[in-house]
Amino acid sequence: MGDNLTDQPIIQVRNMSKYFDEFEALRDVTLDVHRSEVLCLIGPSGSGKSTLLRCLNFLEAYDGGEVLLEGELIGWKSAGASPRKALSGEALRRQRQHIGMVFQQFNLWPHLTALENVAEALIHVKGLGKKQAHEKARAALAKVNLSDKEKNYPANLSGGQQQRVAIARAIAMEPSVMLFDEPTSALDPELVGEVLSVMKEMANEGMTMVVVTHEMGFAAHVADRVAFLDSGRLVTCVPPAEIFGQVPEDPRVRAFLQTYRERNVV
Amino acid sequence: MNFSFEVIWHNLPYLLAAARWTLLISLGGMAISLVWGIFLCAGRISRGSVIRSLARLYISFFRGVPLLVQLLMFYYMLPYVGLDLPAIAAAILAVGMCSAAYTAEILRGALQTIPAGQTEAAQALGIPTLSLWRRILVPQAIRIGLPSLVNELILLVKVSSLASVVGIGELTRISQNITGETYRPLEIFIAAAVIYFLINLVISGLGRLAEKRLEVG
């Protein structure tokens, strides 16, 4: 495999579809994410960005098509037609260890300190001893500039700090991909910057990242490619300059960015 | 007839000895209630439809039948299924199994207030279901449900008095016996009331302490 492995996209999405009952949330989405790439998913609300992201680690079970992580099918036992069988819990957990995820609402565990939040999976998934896990957790907290807050409970942290703890919790597991689901949407405007700068730093260090975001500045300046979704369909996936640097070709992208300019640029 | 503290004083050793049985039934019942309640709650919200139905049936039965009837049933029925338990064991079991139905519902209510995102975060990290429950959901559910759980435990001390019907010499039964000998119901039952009250005062105090200790975030 050797060379092949480095050339192969780290995530391959092939003709993926997803239904919520009758509603078609995603249709025939095909998309690659390459190693060390930052891919931003943008689009109007309800376009399927978050659903697409959540299918990548099987928090949502996609219906048709495939999601491959380093060539391995995520979630299902085989690629074949329906009805297909989901992987065992054990196998799915093994896959998910390689995919870090950060949520809009942080989703920290409120009865655990920042350090315990980060160490939890190191102990109960990776099987590290408490001392070793805490060492690793401290290193992860240092990366998000929160070394001085390790004893704080989530309630005693600002939103931006909570989100950084959540990022530390994910990166402590040393995933090969990080998924971000609107990581700054629940934050007060003055706290957005500290989270984005941590994410920028991660991108600079070569982390592979898929980011659902409304932060067009981040998409324009940090992303390698920007994917635009509309009504469950992938409209385009291009370098940011082709969306932000010129008037986009597709009328849907144009209309979306137009509403953004009207709302954000006062 | 004057109120006589002497009667109380004289019979206090018997009342306190009887209170030990009250405590035994209450504490034994609590232990069963909490442990069995956690399992029942897990069954009640399990994805397996058979387990879920069984748990629901259990809960509606034990909540729907008077505890007094349950106690008598346990006492008289267990020998038929080959379990010849002493009266005290039957009483503890009945009280605990009934209370577990309420504990399960208290915990279920508490679990529903924990945002689903916390479970998703654990799943995304690959945390096994058992650890998710043991480390994340149950500790929070107990914390959230603590005021209601303390309520339930206090109730349990009071219903332990029903064990008198199967001949256990707990506080209420002994009070009745002493009254029969002394013809002093007022003094004796006031004394019994004070003892019940003190036991529950300790429980609610411990509950407050636990709430304080678990109070984070």
CSV table of C-alpha atoms in Angstrom, one decimal:
chain,number,residue,atom,x,y,z
A,1,MET,CA,0.0,0.0,0.0
A,2,GLY,CA,2.9,2.3,0.9
A,3,ASP,CA,2.6,5.3,-1.4
A,4,ASN,CA,-1.0,4.6,-2.0
A,5,LEU,CA,-1.7,5.3,1.6
A,6,THR,CA,-0.4,8.9,1.5
A,7,ASP,CA,-2.2,9.7,-1.8
A,8,GLN,CA,-5.5,8.2,-0.7
A,9,PRO,CA,-7.9,10.8,0.7
A,10,ILE,CA,-8.3,10.3,4.4
A,11,ILE,CA,-12.1,10.5,4.1
A,12,GLN,CA,-14.0,9.4,1.0
A,13,VAL,CA,-17.7,10.1,0.8
A,14,ARG,CA,-19.3,8.2,-2.1
A,15,ASN,CA,-22.9,8.8,-3.3
A,16,MET,CA,-24.1,9.2,0.2
A,17,SER,CA,-27.7,9.7,0.9
A,18,LYS,CA,-29.6,10.2,4.2
A,19,TYR,CA,-33.3,10.2,4.9
A,20,PHE,CA,-35.2,11.3,8.0
A,21,ASP,CA,-38.4,9.4,7.4
A,22,GLU,CA,-39.6,10.7,4.1
A,23,PHE,CA,-37.4,13.8,4.2
A,24,GLU,CA,-34.3,13.5,2.0
A,25,ALA,CA,-31.6,15.2,4.1
A,26,LEU,CA,-28.7,14.4,1.8
A,27,ARG,CA,-28.7,13.2,-1.8
A,28,ASP,CA,-25.9,11.6,-3.6
A,29,VAL,CA,-23.1,13.4,-1.9
A,30,THR,CA,-19.6,12.6,-3.1
A,31,LEU,CA,-16.6,14.3,-1.5
A,32,ASP,CA,-13.0,13.7,-0.5
A,33,VAL,CA,-11.0,15.0,2.4
A,34,HIS,CA,-7.3,14.9,2.0
A,35,ARG,CA,-4.7,14.6,4.7
A,36,SER,CA,-3.9,17.8,6.5
A,37,GLU,CA,-6.7,19.5,4.6
A,38,VAL,CA,-9.1,22.0,6.1
A,39,LEU,CA,-12.5,21.6,4.5
A,40,CYS,CA,-15.3,24.0,5.4
A,41,LEU,CA,-18.9,23.1,4.9
A,42,ILE,CA,-21.2,26.1,4.3
A,43,GLY,CA,-24.7,26.6,3.2
A,44,PRO,CA,-28.1,27.8,4.3
A,45,SER,CA,-29.6,26.3,7.5
A,46,GLY,CA,-31.3,23.0,6.8
A,47,SER,CA,-29.1,22.4,3.8
A,48,GLY,CA,-27.6,19.3,5.4
A,49,LYS,CA,-24.2,20.5,6.5
A,50,SER,CA,-24.5,19.2,10.1
A,51,THR,CA,-26.1,16.0,8.9
A,52,LEU,CA,-23.3,15.4,6.5
A,53,LEU,CA,-20.7,15.9,9.3
A,54,ARG,CA,-22.6,13.6,11.7
A,55,CYS,CA,-22.7,10.9,9.1
A,56,LEU,CA,-18.9,10.9,8.9
A,57,ASN,CA,-18.6,9.4,12.4
A,58,PHE,CA,-21.9,7.6,12.2
A,59,LEU,CA,-23.7,9.7,14.8
A,60,GLU,CA,-26.3,9.7,12.1
A,61,ALA,CA,-26.5,6.4,10.1
A,62,TYR,CA,-26.4,7.3,6.4
A,63,ASP,CA,-28.7,5.3,4.2
A,64,GLY,CA,-27.1,5.0,0.8
A,65,GLY,CA,-23.6,5.2,-0.4
A,66,GLU,CA,-20.4,4.9,1.6
A,67,VAL,CA,-18.2,6.8,3.9
A,68,LEU,CA,-14.6,5.5,4.1
A,69,LEU,CA,-12.0,6.5,6.6
A,70,GLU,CA,-8.5,5.6,5.3
A,71,GLY,CA,-10.3,3.1,3.1
A,72,GLU,CA,-12.4,1.5,5.8
A,73,LEU,CA,-16.2,1.6,5.6
A,74,ILE,CA,-17.6,3.6,8.5
A,75,GLY,CA,-20.6,2.3,10.5
A,76,TRP,CA,-21.8,-0.5,8.2
A,77,LYS,CA,-20.6,-4.0,7.9
A,78,SER,CA,-20.5,-4.0,4.1
A,79,ALA,CA,-21.0,-1.6,1.3
A,80,GLY,CA,-23.8,-3.7,-0.3
A,81,ALA,CA,-27.4,-2.8,-0.8
A,82,SER,CA,-29.9,-2.4,1.9
A,83,PRO,CA,-30.8,-3.7,4.3
A,84,ARG,CA,-27.2,-3.6,5.5
A,85,LYS,CA,-26.1,-4.4,9.0
A,86,ALA,CA,-24.5,-1.9,11.3
A,87,LEU,CA,-21.1,-2.7,12.8
A,88,SER,CA,-21.0,-4.0,16.4
A,89,GLY,CA,-20.7,-1.4,19.1
A,90,GLU,CA,-17.1,-2.5,19.7
A,91,ALA,CA,-16.1,-2.1,16.0
A,92,LEU,CA,-17.8,1.3,15.7
A,93,ARG,CA,-16.1,2.6,18.9
A,94,ARG,CA,-12.8,1.6,17.5
A,95,GLN,CA,-13.5,3.6,14.3
A,96,ARG,CA,-14.7,6.6,16.3
A,97,GLN,CA,-11.5,6.8,18.3
A,98,HIS,CA,-9.8,8.1,15.1
A,99,ILE,CA,-12.4,10.8,14.5
A,100,GLY,CA,-12.5,13.7,17.0
A,101,MET,CA,-15.7,15.8,17.2
A,102,VAL,CA,-16.5,19.2,18.6
A,103,PHE,CA,-20.1,20.3,19.0
A,104,GLN,CA,-21.9,23.5,18.8
A,105,GLN,CA,-23.1,23.2,22.4
A,106,PHE,CA,-19.7,22.0,23.7
A,107,ASN,CA,-21.3,19.0,25.4
A,108,LEU,CA,-18.9,18.9,28.3
A,109,TRP,CA,-19.8,16.7,31.3
A,110,PRO,CA,-20.8,19.2,34.0
A,111,HIS,CA,-20.0,17.0,37.0
A,112,LEU,CA,-16.3,16.6,35.9
A,113,THR,CA,-13.5,19.1,36.0
A,114,ALA,CA,-11.9,20.4,32.8
A,115,LEU,CA,-9.0,17.9,33.4
A,116,GLU,CA,-11.4,15.0,34.1
A,117,ASN,CA,-13.4,15.8,31.0
A,118,VAL,CA,-10.3,15.5,28.9
A,119,ALA,CA,-8.9,12.5,30.7
A,120,GLU,CA,-12.1,10.5,30.7
A,121,ALA,CA,-11.8,8.8,27.3
A,122,LEU,CA,-8.0,8.4,27.7
A,123,ILE,CA,-8.8,6.2,30.8
A,124,HIS,CA,-12.0,4.4,29.6
A,125,VAL,CA,-11.3,4.1,25.9
A,126,LYS,CA,-7.5,4.1,25.6
A,127,GLY,CA,-7.1,2.3,28.9
A,128,LEU,CA,-4.4,4.6,30.2
A,129,GLY,CA,-3.7,4.7,33.9
A,130,LYS,CA,-5.0,7.8,35.8
A,131,LYS,CA,-1.6,9.4,36.2
A,132,GLN,CA,-0.6,9.0,32.5
A,133,ALA,CA,-4.1,10.1,31.4
A,134,HIS,CA,-3.9,13.2,33.4
A,135,GLU,CA,-0.4,14.0,32.0
A,136,LYS,CA,-1.8,13.7,28.5
A,137,ALA,CA,-4.9,15.7,29.4
A,138,ARG,CA,-2.7,18.5,30.8
A,139,ALA,CA,-0.7,18.6,27.6
A,140,ALA,CA,-3.9,18.9,25.6
A,141,LEU,CA,-5.2,21.6,27.8
A,142,ALA,CA,-1.9,23.5,27.4
A,143,LYS,CA,-2.4,23.3,23.6
A,144,VAL,CA,-5.7,25.2,23.9
A,145,ASN,CA,-4.1,27.6,26.5
A,146,LEU,CA,-6.1,26.5,29.4
A,147,SER,CA,-3.4,25.1,31.7
A,148,ASP,CA,-4.6,27.3,34.5
A,149,LYS,CA,-8.2,26.1,34.4
A,150,GLU,CA,-7.8,22.3,34.8
A,151,LYS,CA,-9.6,22.2,38.1
A,152,ASN,CA,-12.6,24.3,37.0
A,153,TYR,CA,-15.9,22.7,36.4
A,154,PRO,CA,-17.6,23.6,33.0
A,155,ALA,CA,-20.1,26.0,34.8
A,156,ASN,CA,-17.1,28.1,36.0
A,157,LEU,CA,-15.7,28.5,32.5
A,158,SER,CA,-16.8,30.9,29.8
A,159,GLY,CA,-18.3,29.6,26.6
A,160,GLY,CA,-15.1,30.0,24.7
A,161,GLN,CA,-13.1,28.2,27.4
A,162,GLN,CA,-15.7,25.4,27.5
A,163,GLN,CA,-15.3,25.0,23.8
A,164,ARG,CA,-11.5,24.9,24.1
A,165,VAL,CA,-11.8,22.2,26.7
A,166,ALA,CA,-14.0,20.3,24.3
A,167,ILE,CA,-11.4,20.7,21.6
A,168,ALA,CA,-8.7,19.4,24.1
A,169,ARG,CA,-10.9,16.5,24.9
A,170,ALA,CA,-11.0,15.5,21.3
A,171,ILE,CA,-7.3,16.1,20.4
A,172,ALA,CA,-6.1,14.3,23.5
A,173,MET,CA,-7.2,11.1,21.7
A,174,GLU,CA,-4.9,11.9,18.8
A,175,PRO,CA,-7.5,11.5,16.1
A,176,SER,CA,-6.6,11.4,12.4
A,177,VAL,CA,-9.5,13.7,11.6
A,178,MET,CA,-11.3,16.4,13.5
A,179,LEU,CA,-15.0,17.3,12.9
A,180,PHE,CA,-16.4,20.6,14.0
A,181,ASP,CA,-20.1,21.2,14.1
A,182,GLU,CA,-20.6,25.0,14.2
A,183,PRO,CA,-18.1,25.3,16.9
A,184,THR,CA,-18.6,29.1,17.5
A,185,SER,CA,-22.3,29.4,16.8
A,186,ALA,CA,-23.3,29.3,20.5
A,187,LEU,CA,-20.6,31.8,21.6
A,188,ASP,CA,-20.9,35.4,22.4
A,189,PRO,CA,-19.2,37.4,19.6
A,190,GLU,CA,-16.2,38.4,21.8
A,191,LEU,CA,-15.4,34.8,22.6
A,192,VAL,CA,-15.4,33.5,19.0
A,193,GLY,CA,-11.9,34.7,18.3
A,194,GLU,CA,-10.2,32.5,21.0
A,195,VAL,CA,-11.8,29.4,19.6
A,196,LEU,CA,-11.0,30.2,16.0
A,197,SER,CA,-7.4,31.0,16.8
A,198,VAL,CA,-7.0,27.6,18.5
A,199,MET,CA,-8.5,26.0,15.3
A,200,LYS,CA,-6.2,28.0,13.1
A,201,GLU,CA,-3.2,26.7,15.1
A,202,MET,CA,-4.4,23.2,14.7
A,203,ALA,CA,-4.8,23.7,10.9
A,204,ASN,CA,-1.2,25.1,10.8
A,205,GLU,CA,0.0,22.0,12.6
A,206,GLY,CA,-1.4,19.8,9.8
A,207,MET,CA,-4.6,18.5,11.4
A,208,THR,CA,-7.2,17.3,9.0
A,209,MET,CA,-10.3,19.2,9.7
A,210,VAL,CA,-13.9,19.3,8.5
A,211,VAL,CA,-15.7,22.3,9.8
A,212,VAL,CA,-19.3,23.2,9.5
A,213,THR,CA,-19.3,27.0,10.0
A,214,HIS,CA,-21.0,30.3,9.6
A,215,GLU,CA,-17.7,32.1,10.1
A,216,MET,CA,-17.1,33.1,6.5
A,217,GLY,CA,-13.8,34.8,7.5
A,218,PHE,CA,-12.5,31.4,8.8
A,219,ALA,CA,-13.7,29.7,5.6
A,220,ALA,CA,-12.1,32.3,3.4
A,221,HIS,CA,-8.7,32.5,5.2
A,222,VAL,CA,-8.1,29.1,6.8
A,223,ALA,CA,-9.9,26.5,4.6
A,224,ASP,CA,-8.2,24.8,1.7
A,225,ARG,CA,-11.5,24.1,0.1
A,226,VAL,CA,-15.0,25.2,0.8
A,227,ALA,CA,-18.0,22.9,0.1
A,228,PHE,CA,-21.4,24.6,-0.4
A,229,LEU,CA,-24.5,22.5,0.3
A,230,ASP,CA,-28.1,23.4,-0.6
A,231,SER,CA,-31.2,21.3,0.0
A,232,GLY,CA,-29.1,18.2,0.8
A,233,ARG,CA,-27.0,18.4,-2.3
A,234,LEU,CA,-23.4,19.3,-2.7
A,235,VAL,CA,-23.4,22.3,-5.0
A,236,THR,CA,-19.7,22.9,-5.3
A,237,CYS,CA,-16.4,22.1,-3.5
A,238,VAL,CA,-13.7,24.5,-4.5
A,239,PRO,CA,-10.8,26.6,-3.0
A,240,PRO,CA,-12.2,29.6,-1.1
A,241,ALA,CA,-10.9,32.1,-3.6
A,242,GLU,CA,-13.4,30.8,-6.1
A,243,ILE,CA,-16.2,31.5,-3.7
A,244,PHE,CA,-15.1,34.6,-1.8
A,245,GLY,CA,-12.6,36.1,-4.2
A,246,GLN,CA,-14.9,36.6,-7.1
A,247,VAL,CA,-18.6,36.6,-7.8
A,248,PRO,CA,-19.6,32.9,-7.6
A,249,GLU,CA,-20.9,31.2,-10.7
A,250,ASP,CA,-23.7,29.3,-9.0
A,251,PRO,CA,-26.7,31.5,-8.3
A,252,ARG,CA,-27.5,29.6,-5.0
A,253,VAL,CA,-24.0,30.4,-3.7
A,254,ARG,CA,-24.3,33.9,-4.8
A,255,ALA,CA,-27.6,34.4,-3.1
A,256,PHE,CA,-26.3,32.8,0.1
A,257,LEU,CA,-23.3,35.1,0.3
A,258,GLN,CA,-25.4,38.0,-0.5
A,259,THR,CA,-27.6,37.5,2.6
A,260,TYR,CA,-24.4,37.1,4.6
A,261,ARG,CA,-23.1,40.5,3.4
A,262,GLU,CA,-26.4,42.1,4.2
A,263,ARG,CA,-26.5,40.6,7.7
A,264,ASN,CA,-22.9,40.7,8.8
A,265,VAL,CA,-21.3,43.7,7.1
A,266,VAL,CA,-23.1,46.7,8.6
B,1,MET,CA,-55.2,11.6,83.6
B,2,ASN,CA,-52.1,13.7,83.4
B,3,PHE,CA,-49.4,13.5,80.8
B,4,SER,CA,-46.7,11.3,82.2
B,5,PHE,CA,-43.1,11.6,81.1
B,6,GLU,CA,-42.3,8.8,83.4
B,7,VAL,CA,-44.3,6.4,81.2
B,8,ILE,CA,-42.2,7.4,78.2
B,9,TRP,CA,-39.0,7.2,80.2
B,10,HIS,CA,-39.8,3.8,81.5
B,11,ASN,CA,-40.6,2.4,78.1
B,12,LEU,CA,-38.0,4.2,76.1
B,13,PRO,CA,-35.5,1.2,76.1
B,14,TYR,CA,-38.3,-1.0,74.5
B,15,LEU,CA,-39.1,1.7,72.0
B,16,LEU,CA,-35.5,2.2,71.0
B,17,ALA,CA,-35.0,-1.5,70.6
B,18,ALA,CA,-38.0,-1.6,68.3
B,19,ALA,CA,-36.6,1.4,66.4
B,20,ARG,CA,-33.7,-0.8,65.5
B,21,TRP,CA,-36.0,-3.0,63.5
B,22,THR,CA,-37.5,0.1,61.9
B,23,LEU,CA,-34.0,1.2,60.9
B,24,LEU,CA,-33.1,-2.3,59.6
B,25,ILE,CA,-36.2,-2.4,57.4
B,26,SER,CA,-35.6,1.2,56.2
B,27,LEU,CA,-31.9,0.8,55.5
B,28,GLY,CA,-32.3,-2.6,53.9
B,29,GLY,CA,-35.2,-1.3,51.8
B,30,MET,CA,-33.1,1.7,50.7
B,31,ALA,CA,-30.3,-0.4,49.6
B,32,ILE,CA,-32.6,-2.6,47.5
B,33,SER,CA,-34.5,0.4,46.2
B,34,LEU,CA,-31.4,2.3,45.0
B,35,VAL,CA,-29.6,-0.6,43.4
B,36,TRP,CA,-32.6,-2.3,41.9
B,37,GLY,CA,-34.1,1.1,41.0
B,38,ILE,CA,-31.0,1.8,38.8
B,39,PHE,CA,-31.5,-1.5,36.9
B,40,LEU,CA,-35.2,-1.0,36.6
B,41,CYS,CA,-34.7,2.5,35.2
B,42,ALA,CA,-32.1,1.1,32.7
B,43,GLY,CA,-34.7,-1.5,31.7
B,44,ARG,CA,-37.4,1.0,31.4
B,45,ILE,CA,-35.5,3.1,28.8
B,46,SER,CA,-33.7,0.1,27.2
B,47,ARG,CA,-34.0,-0.3,23.4
B,48,GLY,CA,-35.0,-4.0,23.9
B,49,SER,CA,-38.8,-3.9,23.7
B,50,VAL,CA,-39.3,-7.0,25.9
B,51,ILE,CA,-37.1,-5.7,28.7
B,52,ARG,CA,-38.8,-2.3,28.4
B,53,SER,CA,-42.3,-3.8,28.6
B,54,LEU,CA,-41.3,-6.0,31.6
B,55,ALA,CA,-39.9,-3.0,33.4
B,56,ARG,CA,-43.0,-0.9,32.7
B,57,LEU,CA,-45.2,-3.7,33.9
B,58,TYR,CA,-43.1,-4.1,37.1
B,59,ILE,CA,-43.3,-0.4,37.8
B,60,SER,CA,-47.0,-0.1,37.2
B,61,PHE,CA,-47.7,-3.1,39.4
B,62,PHE,CA,-45.6,-2.0,42.4
B,63,ARG,CA,-46.9,1.5,42.1
B,64,GLY,CA,-50.5,0.4,41.6
B,65,VAL,CA,-50.9,-2.1,44.5
B,66,PRO,CA,-51.0,-0.9,48.1
B,67,LEU,CA,-47.8,-1.7,49.9
B,68,LEU,CA,-49.7,-3.3,52.7
B,69,VAL,CA,-51.2,-5.8,50.2
B,70,GLN,CA,-47.7,-6.4,48.7
B,71,LEU,CA,-46.3,-7.0,52.1
B,72,LEU,CA,-48.9,-9.6,52.9
B,73,MET,CA,-48.5,-11.2,49.5
B,74,PHE,CA,-44.7,-11.5,50.0
B,75,TYR,CA,-45.1,-12.9,53.4
B,76,TYR,CA,-47.7,-15.5,52.4
B,77,MET,CA,-46.7,-16.2,48.9
B,78,LEU,CA,-42.9,-16.7,49.1
B,79,PRO,CA,-43.2,-20.1,50.9
B,80,TYR,CA,-45.3,-21.3,47.9
B,81,VAL,CA,-42.4,-20.6,45.5
B,82,GLY,CA,-40.1,-22.4,47.8
B,83,LEU,CA,-38.6,-19.3,49.5
B,84,ASP,CA,-39.2,-19.7,53.2
B,85,LEU,CA,-37.9,-16.3,54.3
B,86,PRO,CA,-38.1,-14.9,57.8
B,87,ALA,CA,-40.7,-12.2,58.2
B,88,ILE,CA,-38.1,-9.5,58.4
B,89,ALA,CA,-36.6,-10.5,55.1
B,90,ALA,CA,-40.0,-10.6,53.4
B,91,ALA,CA,-40.7,-7.1,54.8
B,92,ILE,CA,-37.3,-5.7,53.6
B,93,LEU,CA,-37.8,-7.2,50.2
B,94,ALA,CA,-41.4,-5.9,49.8
B,95,VAL,CA,-40.5,-2.4,50.9
B,96,GLY,CA,-37.4,-2.3,48.8
B,97,MET,CA,-38.9,-3.7,45.7
B,98,CYS,CA,-41.9,-1.3,45.9
B,99,SER,CA,-39.7,1.7,46.5
B,100,ALA,CA,-37.4,0.7,43.6
B,101,ALA,CA,-40.3,1.3,41.2
B,102,TYR,CA,-40.5,4.9,42.4
B,103,THR,CA,-36.7,5.3,42.4
B,104,ALA,CA,-36.6,4.1,38.8
B,105,GLU,CA,-39.1,6.7,37.7
B,106,ILE,CA,-37.2,9.4,39.7
B,107,LEU,CA,-34.0,8.4,37.9
B,108,ARG,CA,-35.7,8.3,34.5
B,109,GLY,CA,-37.0,11.8,35.0
B,110,ALA,CA,-33.6,13.0,36.0
B,111,LEU,CA,-31.9,11.2,33.0
B,112,GLN,CA,-34.3,13.0,30.7
B,113,THR,CA,-33.0,16.3,31.9
B,114,ILE,CA,-29.4,15.4,30.9
B,115,PRO,CA,-28.8,16.9,27.4
B,116,ALA,CA,-28.5,14.2,24.7
B,117,GLY,CA,-25.4,16.0,23.6
B,118,GLN,CA,-23.5,14.6,26.5
B,119,THR,CA,-24.2,11.1,25.4
B,120,GLU,CA,-23.2,12.0,21.8
B,121,ALA,CA,-20.0,13.4,23.0
B,122,ALA,CA,-19.2,10.1,24.8
B,123,GLN,CA,-20.2,8.1,21.7
B,124,ALA,CA,-18.1,10.2,19.4
B,125,LEU,CA,-15.1,9.5,21.7
B,126,GLY,CA,-15.7,5.8,21.6
B,127,ILE,CA,-16.7,5.5,25.3
B,128,PRO,CA,-18.3,2.1,25.9
B,129,THR,CA,-22.0,2.1,27.0
B,130,LEU,CA,-21.2,0.8,30.4
B,131,SER,CA,-18.7,3.5,31.2
B,132,LEU,CA,-21.1,6.1,29.8
B,133,TRP,CA,-23.7,5.0,32.3
B,134,ARG,CA,-21.4,4.4,35.2
B,135,ARG,CA,-19.3,7.6,34.9
B,136,ILE,CA,-21.5,10.1,33.2
B,137,LEU,CA,-25.2,9.4,33.3
B,138,VAL,CA,-25.9,7.7,36.7
B,139,PRO,CA,-23.8,10.1,38.8
B,140,GLN,CA,-25.6,13.1,37.2
B,141,ALA,CA,-29.0,11.4,37.5
B,142,ILE,CA,-28.5,10.8,41.2
B,143,ARG,CA,-27.4,14.4,41.7
B,144,ILE,CA,-30.4,15.8,39.8
B,145,GLY,CA,-32.8,13.4,41.4
B,146,LEU,CA,-31.4,13.7,44.9
B,147,PRO,CA,-34.2,15.9,46.4
B,148,SER,CA,-36.8,13.4,45.2
B,149,LEU,CA,-34.7,10.4,46.2
B,150,VAL,CA,-34.4,11.8,49.8
B,151,ASN,CA,-38.1,12.3,49.7
B,152,GLU,CA,-38.6,8.6,48.7
B,153,LEU,CA,-36.2,7.4,51.5
B,154,ILE,CA,-38.1,9.4,54.1
B,155,LEU,CA,-41.3,7.9,52.9
B,156,LEU,CA,-39.7,4.5,53.2
B,157,VAL,CA,-38.9,5.0,56.9
B,158,LYS,CA,-42.6,5.8,57.4
B,159,VAL,CA,-44.0,2.8,55.5
B,160,SER,CA,-41.7,0.5,57.5
B,161,SER,CA,-44.5,0.7,60.1
B,162,LEU,CA,-46.6,-1.5,57.8
B,163,ALA,CA,-44.2,-4.4,58.6
B,164,SER,CA,-46.1,-4.6,61.9
B,165,VAL,CA,-48.8,-6.6,60.0
B,166,VAL,CA,-46.5,-9.5,59.5
B,167,GLY,CA,-45.6,-9.6,63.1
B,168,ILE,CA,-42.3,-7.7,63.1
B,169,GLY,CA,-41.7,-5.9,66.4
B,170,GLU,CA,-40.8,-2.6,64.8
B,171,LEU,CA,-41.6,0.8,66.4
B,172,THR,CA,-45.3,1.0,65.6
B,173,ARG,CA,-46.1,-2.5,66.6
B,174,ILE,CA,-44.2,-2.3,69.9
B,175,SER,CA,-45.9,1.1,70.6
B,176,GLN,CA,-49.2,-0.6,70.2
B,177,ASN,CA,-48.1,-3.5,72.5
B,178,ILE,CA,-46.9,-1.1,75.2
B,179,THR,CA,-50.1,0.9,74.9
B,180,GLY,CA,-52.0,-2.3,75.5
B,181,GLU,CA,-50.2,-2.9,78.7
B,182,THR,CA,-50.0,0.7,80.1
B,183,TYR,CA,-53.2,2.2,78.7
B,184,ARG,CA,-51.1,5.3,77.9
B,185,PRO,CA,-51.5,5.7,74.1
B,186,LEU,CA,-50.9,9.5,74.1
B,187,GLU,CA,-47.4,9.3,75.7
B,188,ILE,CA,-46.3,6.2,73.8
B,189,PHE,CA,-47.3,7.4,70.4
B,190,ILE,CA,-45.9,10.8,70.9
B,191,ALA,CA,-42.6,9.1,71.8
B,192,ALA,CA,-42.8,7.0,68.7
B,193,ALA,CA,-43.6,10.0,66.6
B,194,VAL,CA,-40.5,11.8,67.9
B,195,ILE,CA,-38.3,8.8,67.2
B,196,TYR,CA,-39.6,8.6,63.6
B,197,PHE,CA,-39.2,12.3,63.2
B,198,LEU,CA,-35.6,12.1,64.5
B,199,ILE,CA,-34.7,9.3,62.1
B,200,ASN,CA,-36.0,11.3,59.2
B,201,LEU,CA,-34.3,14.5,60.4
B,202,VAL,CA,-31.0,12.6,60.1
B,203,ILE,CA,-31.9,11.4,56.6
B,204,SER,CA,-32.9,14.8,55.3
B,205,GLY,CA,-29.8,16.3,57.0
B,206,LEU,CA,-27.6,13.7,55.2
B,207,GLY,CA,-29.5,14.5,52.0
B,208,ARG,CA,-28.7,18.1,52.3
B,209,LEU,CA,-25.1,17.3,53.0
B,210,ALA,CA,-24.9,15.1,49.9
B,211,GLU,CA,-26.5,17.8,47.8
B,212,LYS,CA,-23.9,20.2,49.0
B,213,ARG,CA,-21.1,17.8,48.2
B,214,LEU,CA,-22.3,17.0,44.8
B,215,GLU,CA,-23.1,20.5,44.0
B,216,VAL,CA,-20.8,21.4,41.1
B,217,GLY,CA,-21.3,23.0,37.8
